[in-house]
Coordinates of C-alpha atoms in Angstrom, one line a residue:
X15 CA 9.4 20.3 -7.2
X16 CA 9.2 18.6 -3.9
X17 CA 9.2 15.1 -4.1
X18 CA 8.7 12.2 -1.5
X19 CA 8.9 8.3 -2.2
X20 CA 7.5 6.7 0.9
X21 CA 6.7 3.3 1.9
X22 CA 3.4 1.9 2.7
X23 CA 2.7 0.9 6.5
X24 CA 3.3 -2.2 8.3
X25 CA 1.2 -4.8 6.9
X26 CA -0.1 -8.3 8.0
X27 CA 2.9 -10.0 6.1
X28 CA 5.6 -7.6 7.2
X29 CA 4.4 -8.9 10.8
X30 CA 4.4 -12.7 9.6
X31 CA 7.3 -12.2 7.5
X32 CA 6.2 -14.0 4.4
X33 CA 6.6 -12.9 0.8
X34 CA 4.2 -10.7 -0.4
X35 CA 4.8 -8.7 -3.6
X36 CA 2.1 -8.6 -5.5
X37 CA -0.4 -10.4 -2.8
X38 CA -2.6 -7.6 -1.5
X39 CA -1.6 -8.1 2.3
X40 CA -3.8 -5.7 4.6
X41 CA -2.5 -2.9 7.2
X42 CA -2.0 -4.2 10.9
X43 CA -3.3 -1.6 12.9
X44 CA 0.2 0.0 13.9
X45 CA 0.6 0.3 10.2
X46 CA -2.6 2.3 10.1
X47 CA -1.5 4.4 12.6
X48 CA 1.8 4.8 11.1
X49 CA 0.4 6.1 7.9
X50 CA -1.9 8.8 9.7
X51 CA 0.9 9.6 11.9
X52 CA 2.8 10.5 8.5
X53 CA -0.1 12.2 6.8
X54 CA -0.4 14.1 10.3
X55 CA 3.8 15.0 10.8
X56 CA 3.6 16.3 6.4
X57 CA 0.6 18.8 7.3
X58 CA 2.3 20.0 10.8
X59 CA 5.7 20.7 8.5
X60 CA 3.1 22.7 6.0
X61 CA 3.3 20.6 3.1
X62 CA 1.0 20.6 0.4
X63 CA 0.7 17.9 -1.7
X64 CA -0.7 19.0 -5.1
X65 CA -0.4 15.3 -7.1
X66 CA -0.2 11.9 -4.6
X67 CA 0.3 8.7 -6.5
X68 CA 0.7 5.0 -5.1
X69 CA 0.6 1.3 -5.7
X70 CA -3.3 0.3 -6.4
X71 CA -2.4 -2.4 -3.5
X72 CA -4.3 -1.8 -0.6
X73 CA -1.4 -1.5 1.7
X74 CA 0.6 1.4 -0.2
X75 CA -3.3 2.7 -1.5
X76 CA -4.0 2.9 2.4
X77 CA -1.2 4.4 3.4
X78 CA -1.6 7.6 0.7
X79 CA -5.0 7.7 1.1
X80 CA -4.5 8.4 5.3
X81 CA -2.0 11.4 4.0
X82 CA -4.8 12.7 1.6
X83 CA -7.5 12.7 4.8
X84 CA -5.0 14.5 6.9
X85 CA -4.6 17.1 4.2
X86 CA -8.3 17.4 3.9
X87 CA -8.9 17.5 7.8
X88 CA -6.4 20.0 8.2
X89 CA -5.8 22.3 5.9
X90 CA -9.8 22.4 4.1
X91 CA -9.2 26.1 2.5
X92 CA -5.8 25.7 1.4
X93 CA -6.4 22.2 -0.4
X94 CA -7.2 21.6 -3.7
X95 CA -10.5 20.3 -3.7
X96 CA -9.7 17.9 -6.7
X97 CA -6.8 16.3 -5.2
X98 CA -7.2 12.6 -5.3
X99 CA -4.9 9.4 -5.1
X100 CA -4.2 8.2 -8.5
X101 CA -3.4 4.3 -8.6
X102 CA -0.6 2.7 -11.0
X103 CA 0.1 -0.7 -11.1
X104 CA 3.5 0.0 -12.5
X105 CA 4.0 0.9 -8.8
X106 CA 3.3 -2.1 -7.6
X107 CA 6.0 -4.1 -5.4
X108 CA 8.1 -7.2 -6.9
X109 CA 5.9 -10.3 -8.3
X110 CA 7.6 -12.6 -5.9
X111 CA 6.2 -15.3 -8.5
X112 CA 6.6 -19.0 -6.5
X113 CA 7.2 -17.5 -3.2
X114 CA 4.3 -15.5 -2.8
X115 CA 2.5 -15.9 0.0
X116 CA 5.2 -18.0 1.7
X117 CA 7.6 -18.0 4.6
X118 CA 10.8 -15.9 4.0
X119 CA 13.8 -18.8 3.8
X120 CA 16.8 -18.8 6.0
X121 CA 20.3 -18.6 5.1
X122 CA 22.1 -22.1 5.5
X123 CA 24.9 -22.2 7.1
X124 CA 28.1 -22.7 4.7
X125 CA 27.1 -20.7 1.9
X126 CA 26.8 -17.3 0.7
X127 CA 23.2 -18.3 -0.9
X128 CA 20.0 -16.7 0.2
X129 CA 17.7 -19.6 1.5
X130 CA 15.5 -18.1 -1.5
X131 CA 18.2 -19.1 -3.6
X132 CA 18.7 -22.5 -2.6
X133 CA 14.6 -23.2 -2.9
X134 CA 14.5 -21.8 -6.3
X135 CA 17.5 -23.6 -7.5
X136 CA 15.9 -27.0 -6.0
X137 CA 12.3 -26.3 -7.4
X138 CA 12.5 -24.1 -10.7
X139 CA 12.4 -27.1 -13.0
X140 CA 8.7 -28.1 -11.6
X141 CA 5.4 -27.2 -13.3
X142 CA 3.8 -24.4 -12.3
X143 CA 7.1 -22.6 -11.3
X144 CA 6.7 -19.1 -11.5
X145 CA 10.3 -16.8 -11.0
X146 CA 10.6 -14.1 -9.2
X147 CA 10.4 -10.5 -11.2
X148 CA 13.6 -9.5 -12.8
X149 CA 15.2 -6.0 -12.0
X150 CA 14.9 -5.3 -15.5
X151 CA 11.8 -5.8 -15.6
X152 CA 11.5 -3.8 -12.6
X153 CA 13.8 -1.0 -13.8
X154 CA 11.6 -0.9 -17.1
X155 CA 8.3 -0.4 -14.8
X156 CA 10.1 2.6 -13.1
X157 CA 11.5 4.4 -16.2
X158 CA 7.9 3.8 -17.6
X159 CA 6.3 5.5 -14.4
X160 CA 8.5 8.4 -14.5
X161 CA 8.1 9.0 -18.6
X162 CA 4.7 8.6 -18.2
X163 CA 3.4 10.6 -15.0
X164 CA 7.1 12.6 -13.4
X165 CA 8.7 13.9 -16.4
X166 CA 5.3 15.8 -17.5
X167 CA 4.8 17.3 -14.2
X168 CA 8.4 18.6 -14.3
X169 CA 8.1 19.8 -17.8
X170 CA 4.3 21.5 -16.6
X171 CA 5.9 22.9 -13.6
X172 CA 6.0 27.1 -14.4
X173 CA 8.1 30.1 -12.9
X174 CA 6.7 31.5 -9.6
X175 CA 4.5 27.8 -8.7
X176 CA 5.9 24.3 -7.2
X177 CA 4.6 20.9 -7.1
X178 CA 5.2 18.8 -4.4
X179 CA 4.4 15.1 -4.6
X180 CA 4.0 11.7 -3.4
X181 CA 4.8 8.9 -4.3
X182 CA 3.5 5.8 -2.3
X183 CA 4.6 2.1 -2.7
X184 CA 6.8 -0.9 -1.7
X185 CA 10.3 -1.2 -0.5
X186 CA 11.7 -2.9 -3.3
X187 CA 10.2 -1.0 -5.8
X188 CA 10.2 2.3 -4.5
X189 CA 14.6 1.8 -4.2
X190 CA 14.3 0.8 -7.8
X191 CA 12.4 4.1 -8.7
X192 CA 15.2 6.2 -7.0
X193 CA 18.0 4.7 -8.6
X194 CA 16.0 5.0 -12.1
X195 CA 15.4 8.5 -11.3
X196 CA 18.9 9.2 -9.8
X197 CA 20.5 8.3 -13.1
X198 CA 18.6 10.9 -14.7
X199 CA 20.8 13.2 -13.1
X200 CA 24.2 14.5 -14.1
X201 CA 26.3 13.8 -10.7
X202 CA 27.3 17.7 -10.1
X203 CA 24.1 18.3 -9.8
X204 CA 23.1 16.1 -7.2
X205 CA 23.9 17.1 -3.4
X206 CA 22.7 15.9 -0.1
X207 CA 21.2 18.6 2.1
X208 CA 24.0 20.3 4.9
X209 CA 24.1 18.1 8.0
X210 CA 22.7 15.4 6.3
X211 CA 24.9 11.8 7.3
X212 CA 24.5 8.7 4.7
X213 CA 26.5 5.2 5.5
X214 CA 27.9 6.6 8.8
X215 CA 31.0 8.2 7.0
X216 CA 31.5 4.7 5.0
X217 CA 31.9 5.3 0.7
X218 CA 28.4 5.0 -0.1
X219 CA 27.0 4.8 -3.6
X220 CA 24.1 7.5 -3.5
X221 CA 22.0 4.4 -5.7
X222 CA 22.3 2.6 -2.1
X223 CA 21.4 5.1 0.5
X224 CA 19.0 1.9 2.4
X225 CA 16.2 0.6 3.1
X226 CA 12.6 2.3 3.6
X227 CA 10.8 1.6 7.3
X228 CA 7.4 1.0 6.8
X229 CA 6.5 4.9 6.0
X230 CA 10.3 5.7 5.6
X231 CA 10.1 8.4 3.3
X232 CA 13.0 10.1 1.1
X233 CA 12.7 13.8 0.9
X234 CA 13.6 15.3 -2.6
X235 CA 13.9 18.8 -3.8
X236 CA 14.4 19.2 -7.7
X237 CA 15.1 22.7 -8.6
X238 CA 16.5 24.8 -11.9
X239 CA 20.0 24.0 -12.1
X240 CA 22.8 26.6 -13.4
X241 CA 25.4 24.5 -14.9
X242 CA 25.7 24.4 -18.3
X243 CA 24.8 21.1 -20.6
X244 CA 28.1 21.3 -22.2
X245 CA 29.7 20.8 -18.7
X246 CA 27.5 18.2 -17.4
X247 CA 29.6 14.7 -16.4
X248 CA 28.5 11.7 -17.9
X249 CA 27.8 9.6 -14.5
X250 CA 29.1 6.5 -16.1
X251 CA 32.6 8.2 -15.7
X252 CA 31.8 9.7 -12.5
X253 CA 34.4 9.0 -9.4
X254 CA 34.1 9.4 -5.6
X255 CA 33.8 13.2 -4.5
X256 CA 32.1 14.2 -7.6
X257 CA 29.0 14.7 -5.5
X258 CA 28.7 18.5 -4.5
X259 CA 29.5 19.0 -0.9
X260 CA 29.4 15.2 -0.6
X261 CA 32.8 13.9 -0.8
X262 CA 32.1 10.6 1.1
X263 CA 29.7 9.2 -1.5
X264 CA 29.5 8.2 -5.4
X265 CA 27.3 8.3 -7.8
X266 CA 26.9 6.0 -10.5
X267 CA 25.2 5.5 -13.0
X268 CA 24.7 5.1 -17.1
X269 CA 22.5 8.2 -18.7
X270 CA 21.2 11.9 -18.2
X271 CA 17.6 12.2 -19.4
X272 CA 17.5 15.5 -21.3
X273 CA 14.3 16.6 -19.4
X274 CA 17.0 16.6 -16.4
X275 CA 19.2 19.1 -17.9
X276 CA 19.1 22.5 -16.7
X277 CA 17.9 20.5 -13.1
X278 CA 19.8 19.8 -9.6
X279 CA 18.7 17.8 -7.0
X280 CA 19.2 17.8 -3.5
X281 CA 18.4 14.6 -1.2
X282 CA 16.6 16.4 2.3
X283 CA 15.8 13.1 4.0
X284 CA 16.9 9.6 4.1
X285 CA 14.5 7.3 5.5
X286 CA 12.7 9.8 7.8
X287 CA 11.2 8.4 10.6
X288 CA 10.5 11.5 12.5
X289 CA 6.6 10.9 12.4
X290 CA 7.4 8.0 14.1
X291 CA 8.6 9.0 17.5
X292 CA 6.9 8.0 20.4
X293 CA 4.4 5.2 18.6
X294 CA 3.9 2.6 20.7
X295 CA 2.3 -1.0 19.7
X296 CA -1.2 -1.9 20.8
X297 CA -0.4 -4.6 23.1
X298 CA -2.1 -8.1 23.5
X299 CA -1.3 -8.5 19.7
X300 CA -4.0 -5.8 18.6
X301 CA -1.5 -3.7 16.7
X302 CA -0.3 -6.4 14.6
X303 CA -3.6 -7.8 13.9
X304 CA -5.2 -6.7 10.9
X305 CA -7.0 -3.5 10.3
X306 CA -10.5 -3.4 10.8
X307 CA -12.0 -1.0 9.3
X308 CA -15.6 -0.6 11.2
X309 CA -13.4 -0.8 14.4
X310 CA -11.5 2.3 12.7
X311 CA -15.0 4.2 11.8
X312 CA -16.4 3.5 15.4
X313 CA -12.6 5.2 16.9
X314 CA -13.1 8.0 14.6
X315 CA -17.0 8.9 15.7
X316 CA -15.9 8.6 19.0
X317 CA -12.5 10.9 18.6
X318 CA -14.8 13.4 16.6
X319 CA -17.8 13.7 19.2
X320 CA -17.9 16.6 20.8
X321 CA -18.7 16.4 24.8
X322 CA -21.4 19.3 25.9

Protein backbone atom coordinates (compact mmCIF):
# COMPACT_ATOMS: atom_id res chain seq x y z
CA UNK A 1 0.00 0.00 0.00
CA UNK A 2 0.83 3.51 -0.71
CA UNK A 3 -0.36 5.84 1.61
CA UNK A 4 -0.51 9.64 1.80
CA UNK A 5 -1.94 11.90 4.84
CA UNK A 6 -2.11 15.35 3.43
CA UNK A 7 -3.36 18.59 4.70
CA UNK A 8 -6.14 20.52 3.34
CA UNK A 9 -5.23 24.04 1.57
CA UNK A 10 -4.89 27.32 2.92
CA UNK A 11 -8.11 28.47 4.19
CA UNK A 12 -9.84 31.84 5.14
CA UNK A 13 -8.79 31.28 8.93
CA UNK A 14 -5.28 30.03 8.25
CA UNK A 15 -4.96 33.64 6.56
CA UNK A 16 -6.75 35.43 9.58
CA UNK A 17 -5.24 33.21 12.06
CA UNK A 18 -8.13 32.39 14.19
CA UNK A 19 -9.14 29.09 15.64
CA UNK A 20 -10.99 27.00 13.55
CA UNK A 21 -11.37 23.31 14.24
CA UNK A 22 -14.53 22.20 13.70
CA UNK A 23 -15.84 25.76 12.00
CA UNK A 24 -16.11 24.96 8.29
CA UNK A 25 -13.68 27.89 7.13
CA UNK A 26 -13.59 28.11 3.23
CA UNK A 27 -10.40 27.86 0.73
CA UNK A 28 -8.66 31.31 -0.10
CA UNK A 29 -7.98 31.14 -3.53
CA UNK A 30 -4.17 30.24 -3.17
CA UNK A 31 -5.40 27.30 -1.19
CA UNK A 32 -7.49 26.29 -4.11
CA UNK A 33 -4.74 26.50 -6.27
CA UNK A 34 -2.63 24.62 -3.91
CA UNK A 35 -4.85 21.76 -3.82
CA UNK A 36 -4.99 21.43 -7.73
CA UNK A 37 -1.38 22.01 -7.92
CA UNK A 38 -1.13 18.78 -5.60
CA UNK A 39 -3.85 16.80 -7.44
CA UNK A 40 -1.80 17.96 -10.71
CA UNK A 41 2.14 17.14 -9.17
CA UNK A 42 0.32 13.14 -7.82
CA UNK A 43 -0.89 12.48 -11.55
CA UNK A 44 2.54 13.86 -13.21
CA UNK A 45 4.46 11.29 -10.55
CA UNK A 46 1.78 8.48 -12.04
CA UNK A 47 -0.05 7.86 -8.99
CA UNK A 48 -3.26 6.29 -8.88
CA UNK A 49 -5.33 6.62 -6.16
CA UNK A 50 -7.72 3.73 -5.82
CA UNK A 51 -9.66 4.84 -2.26
CA UNK A 52 -9.37 8.90 -1.24
CA UNK A 53 -10.84 9.73 2.02
CA UNK A 54 -11.01 13.22 3.93
CA UNK A 55 -12.62 15.36 6.60
CA UNK A 56 -16.45 16.09 5.46
CA UNK A 57 -15.22 19.96 6.14
CA UNK A 58 -15.20 21.77 3.16
CA UNK A 59 -11.66 22.80 3.37
CA UNK A 60 -10.04 19.20 3.60
CA UNK A 61 -13.40 17.94 1.31
CA UNK A 62 -12.05 20.58 -1.27
CA UNK A 63 -8.80 19.88 -1.21
CA UNK A 64 -9.45 15.84 -2.08
CA UNK A 65 -11.96 16.48 -4.25
CA UNK A 66 -9.38 18.91 -6.62
CA UNK A 67 -6.96 15.57 -6.52
CA UNK A 68 -9.97 13.38 -7.62
CA UNK A 69 -10.66 15.96 -10.80
CA UNK A 70 -7.04 15.91 -11.63
CA UNK A 71 -7.18 12.06 -11.72
CA UNK A 72 -10.26 12.17 -13.74
CA UNK A 73 -8.88 14.95 -16.27
CA UNK A 74 -5.82 13.14 -16.64
CA UNK A 75 -5.69 9.81 -16.61
CA UNK A 76 -9.75 9.09 -17.94
CA UNK A 77 -8.90 5.32 -19.15
CA UNK A 78 -6.68 4.35 -16.41
CA UNK A 79 -9.14 5.60 -13.53
CA UNK A 80 -11.54 3.72 -11.86
CA UNK A 81 -14.74 5.15 -12.85
CA UNK A 82 -16.27 4.52 -9.28
CA UNK A 83 -13.69 6.30 -7.48
CA UNK A 84 -15.22 8.86 -5.24
CA UNK A 85 -14.28 10.92 -1.96
CA UNK A 86 -15.71 9.29 0.95
CA UNK A 87 -16.34 11.85 3.95
CA UNK A 88 -15.60 10.85 7.79
CA UNK A 89 -16.24 13.04 10.50
CA UNK A 90 -13.83 11.08 12.60
CA UNK A 91 -11.38 13.04 10.34
CA UNK A 92 -12.36 16.02 11.29
CA UNK A 93 -9.82 18.65 12.90
CA UNK A 94 -9.76 19.46 16.80
CA UNK A 95 -13.20 20.94 18.36
CA UNK A 96 -11.40 23.94 19.52
CA UNK A 97 -14.67 24.20 21.87
CA UNK A 98 -14.55 28.12 23.47
CA UNK A 99 -12.01 29.30 21.06
CA UNK A 100 -13.61 28.62 17.87
CA UNK A 101 -13.81 31.12 15.69
CA UNK A 102 -11.52 33.46 17.67
CA UNK A 103 -8.21 35.12 17.42
CA UNK A 104 -5.14 32.79 18.20
CA UNK A 105 -3.70 34.30 21.77
CA UNK A 106 -0.16 35.44 22.31
CA UNK A 107 2.33 34.17 24.60
CA UNK A 108 2.79 36.68 27.64
CA UNK A 109 5.87 37.48 28.48
CA UNK A 110 7.27 35.75 31.77
CA UNK A 111 5.69 32.46 31.43
CA UNK A 112 5.96 29.28 29.65
CA UNK A 113 1.95 29.36 29.26
CA UNK A 114 0.37 29.41 25.82
CA UNK A 115 -1.85 32.68 25.72
CA UNK A 116 -4.58 29.79 25.16
CA UNK A 117 -3.69 28.65 28.40
CA UNK A 118 -3.89 31.67 30.23
CA UNK A 119 -7.59 32.54 28.63
CA UNK A 120 -8.90 29.12 29.48
CA UNK A 121 -7.52 29.13 32.93
CA UNK A 122 -9.25 32.74 33.40
CA UNK A 123 -12.65 31.85 31.74
CA UNK A 124 -13.39 27.90 32.19
CA UNK A 125 -15.47 28.44 35.24
CA UNK A 126 -18.14 30.58 33.10
CA UNK A 127 -21.36 29.17 31.66
CA UNK A 128 -21.31 28.10 28.40
CA UNK A 129 -17.62 27.14 28.54
CA UNK A 130 -16.84 24.65 26.13
CA UNK A 131 -12.88 22.97 26.44
CA UNK A 132 -10.93 22.26 23.84
CA UNK A 133 -10.95 18.37 22.48
CA UNK A 134 -8.74 16.12 24.51
CA UNK A 135 -5.88 14.03 22.67
CA UNK A 136 -7.54 11.13 23.92
CA UNK A 137 -10.33 11.83 22.61
CA UNK A 138 -8.52 12.53 19.57
CA UNK A 139 -6.29 9.48 19.65
CA UNK A 140 -9.64 7.35 20.16
CA UNK A 141 -11.10 9.13 16.77
CA UNK A 142 -7.85 7.93 14.93
CA UNK A 143 -7.59 4.36 16.17
CA UNK A 144 -11.42 4.23 15.27
CA UNK A 145 -10.69 5.50 11.61
CA UNK A 146 -7.99 3.17 11.04
CA UNK A 147 -10.04 -0.04 12.62
CA UNK A 148 -12.81 0.92 10.76
CA UNK A 149 -11.73 1.99 7.09
CA UNK A 150 -7.32 1.25 6.94
CA UNK A 151 -6.94 -1.97 8.60
CA UNK A 152 -9.62 -3.67 6.04
CA UNK A 153 -8.02 -2.25 3.11
CA UNK A 154 -4.72 -3.71 4.25
CA UNK A 155 -6.24 -7.02 5.27
CA UNK A 156 -8.24 -6.84 1.43
CA UNK A 157 -5.06 -5.92 -0.26
CA UNK A 158 -4.00 -9.36 -2.43
CA UNK A 159 -0.67 -10.70 -3.99
CA UNK A 160 0.19 -9.19 -7.46
CA UNK A 161 -2.32 -5.65 -6.81
CA UNK A 162 -1.58 -2.34 -4.55
CA UNK A 163 -3.73 0.23 -3.09
CA UNK A 164 -2.63 3.55 -2.92
CA UNK A 165 -4.53 6.00 -0.77
CA UNK A 166 -5.42 9.37 0.52
CA UNK A 167 -6.03 10.55 3.28
CA UNK A 168 -7.20 14.29 3.42
CA UNK A 169 -7.63 16.36 6.71
CA UNK A 170 -6.36 18.90 9.32
CA UNK A 171 -3.00 19.54 10.84
CA UNK A 172 -3.66 18.53 14.15
CA UNK A 173 -5.47 15.65 13.44
CA UNK A 174 -3.83 14.25 10.59
CA UNK A 175 -0.26 14.21 13.23
CA UNK A 176 -2.50 12.41 15.67
CA UNK A 177 -3.45 9.76 12.84
CA UNK A 178 0.30 9.06 12.16
CA UNK A 179 1.42 8.63 15.53
CA UNK A 180 -1.72 6.24 16.07
CA UNK A 181 -0.76 4.45 13.02
CA UNK A 182 2.99 4.55 13.77
CA UNK A 183 2.51 2.65 16.98
CA UNK A 184 1.01 -0.09 15.10
CA UNK A 185 4.35 -0.84 13.99
CA UNK A 186 7.07 -2.84 15.60
CA UNK A 187 10.16 -0.31 15.44
CA UNK A 188 12.50 -2.76 13.10
CA UNK A 189 10.21 -2.44 10.79
CA UNK A 190 9.90 1.04 10.32
CA UNK A 191 12.68 2.95 8.06
CA UNK A 192 12.92 6.23 6.44
CA UNK A 193 13.58 6.09 2.69
CA UNK A 194 17.68 6.50 1.67
CA UNK A 195 18.58 10.26 1.53
CA UNK A 196 15.69 11.09 3.40
CA UNK A 197 16.79 14.01 6.41
CA UNK A 198 14.32 14.43 9.56
CA UNK A 199 15.25 17.12 12.47
CA UNK A 200 18.38 18.30 10.66
CA UNK A 201 20.55 15.45 12.24
CA UNK A 202 18.90 16.42 15.87
CA UNK A 203 17.42 12.94 17.90
CA UNK A 204 14.10 13.05 16.64
CA UNK A 205 11.17 10.92 17.82
CA UNK A 206 9.75 9.48 14.39
CA UNK A 207 5.98 10.36 16.38
CA UNK A 208 7.39 14.14 15.83
CA UNK A 209 8.61 14.32 12.36
CA UNK A 210 6.52 18.20 12.06
CA UNK A 211 4.16 20.01 11.07
CA UNK A 212 1.97 19.61 7.66
CA UNK A 213 2.01 23.03 5.22
CA UNK A 214 -1.21 23.50 3.92
CA UNK A 215 -1.10 20.32 1.33
CA UNK A 216 2.06 19.00 3.12
CA UNK A 217 1.68 15.57 2.53
CA UNK A 218 3.62 12.44 4.23
CA UNK A 219 4.41 9.77 1.70
CA UNK A 220 4.04 6.14 3.16
CA UNK A 221 4.82 2.79 1.67
CA UNK A 222 3.51 -0.29 3.72
CA UNK A 223 4.83 -3.47 2.29
CA UNK A 224 5.05 -7.42 3.51
CA UNK A 225 7.62 -7.48 6.07
CA UNK A 226 10.11 -10.61 6.55
CA UNK A 227 10.84 -10.50 10.20
CA UNK A 228 9.49 -12.88 12.25
CA UNK A 229 6.57 -12.13 15.10
CA UNK A 230 8.67 -13.87 17.59
CA UNK A 231 11.42 -11.25 16.90
CA UNK A 232 9.39 -8.22 16.67
CA UNK A 233 10.45 -5.37 19.62
CA UNK A 234 7.88 -4.18 21.76
CA UNK A 235 8.25 -0.25 20.91
CA UNK A 236 7.57 0.60 24.49
CA UNK A 237 11.14 -0.81 25.09
CA UNK A 238 12.53 0.49 22.04
CA UNK A 239 15.93 2.86 22.26
CA UNK A 240 17.58 5.37 19.84
CA UNK A 241 19.06 3.46 16.65
CA UNK A 242 16.50 0.84 16.75
CA UNK A 243 15.12 2.39 13.60
CA UNK A 244 16.58 0.47 10.42
CA UNK A 245 19.07 2.59 8.59
CA UNK A 246 17.95 5.48 10.85
CA UNK A 247 20.25 5.81 13.70
CA UNK A 248 19.46 9.51 14.38
CA UNK A 249 15.75 8.95 15.39
CA UNK A 250 13.51 6.96 17.96
CA UNK A 251 10.54 5.51 17.95
CA UNK A 252 8.23 5.20 20.69
CA UNK A 253 5.51 3.99 21.37
CA UNK A 254 3.06 1.48 23.49
CA UNK A 255 1.48 -1.54 21.15
CA UNK A 256 1.85 -3.62 17.77
CA UNK A 257 -1.60 -4.14 16.16
CA UNK A 258 -1.49 -7.76 15.02
CA UNK A 259 -2.90 -6.76 11.57
CA UNK A 260 0.72 -5.01 11.46
CA UNK A 261 2.66 -8.08 11.85
CA UNK A 262 4.22 -9.64 8.96
CA UNK A 263 4.25 -5.49 7.73
CA UNK A 264 7.25 -2.76 7.29
CA UNK A 265 6.94 0.58 6.65
CA UNK A 266 8.96 2.98 5.04
CA UNK A 267 8.41 6.95 5.53
CA UNK A 268 9.17 8.33 1.50
CA UNK A 269 8.26 11.98 2.26
CA UNK A 270 8.08 14.29 5.09
CA UNK A 271 5.98 17.29 4.51
CA UNK A 272 6.38 17.45 0.67
CA UNK A 273 6.05 20.54 -0.75
CA UNK A 274 7.34 19.82 -4.15
CA UNK A 275 3.90 20.72 -5.90
CA UNK A 276 4.49 23.85 -4.42
CA UNK A 277 7.35 25.33 -6.24
CA UNK A 278 7.03 28.36 -8.05
CA UNK A 279 3.23 29.35 -6.62
CA UNK A 280 2.96 32.75 -6.37
CA UNK A 281 -0.01 34.71 -4.38
CA UNK A 282 -2.67 36.58 -6.29
CA UNK A 283 -1.78 40.01 -5.36
CA UNK A 284 -4.09 42.90 -4.27
CA UNK A 285 -5.36 40.43 -1.54
CA UNK A 286 -7.20 38.12 -4.25
CA UNK A 287 -5.42 34.98 -3.20
CA UNK A 288 -6.30 35.23 0.35
CA UNK A 289 -9.77 36.14 -0.21
CA UNK A 290 -12.07 33.47 -0.25
CA UNK A 291 -12.89 31.04 -3.03
CA UNK A 292 -15.48 31.81 -5.31
CA UNK A 293 -16.63 29.28 -6.80
CA UNK A 294 -18.63 30.87 -10.08
CA UNK A 295 -15.32 32.89 -10.41
CA UNK A 296 -13.60 29.36 -10.46
CA UNK A 297 -16.25 27.82 -13.14
CA UNK A 298 -15.96 31.04 -15.40
CA UNK A 299 -11.61 30.42 -15.19
CA UNK A 300 -12.16 26.88 -16.01
CA UNK A 301 -14.50 27.62 -19.36
CA UNK A 302 -12.24 30.00 -20.34
CA UNK A 303 -8.88 27.66 -19.75
CA UNK A 304 -10.92 24.86 -21.51
CA UNK A 305 -11.99 26.87 -24.72
CA UNK A 306 -10.45 25.97 -27.50
CA UNK A 307 -9.24 29.03 -29.92
CA UNK A 308 -10.04 28.17 -33.88
Amino acid sequence: MKLFLIRHGETVDNVAQVYAGVKDSALTMHGSLQAARLGQYFVESGLRFTRIFSSDLQRAHKTAAAILLAQIERQVDAVDHELVVTQSLLLREQDFGFYEGKSFYARSRGTNKTGKDIHRAEHQEEPGFKDIESKESMALRMDTFLDEHLIPILQSEIEGSEETVAIVSHGIIVSVLWKCLLKRFAAQTVSLAPGLNVGGGRVTPLEYLGGWSNTGYLELDIRPSQVLKENYTPVANDVAGAVDKSPEIRHLGPTISAVFIGRKMVINTVNGKEHLKGLKRTGGGVGSSKLDEGQKKIESFFKKRKVG
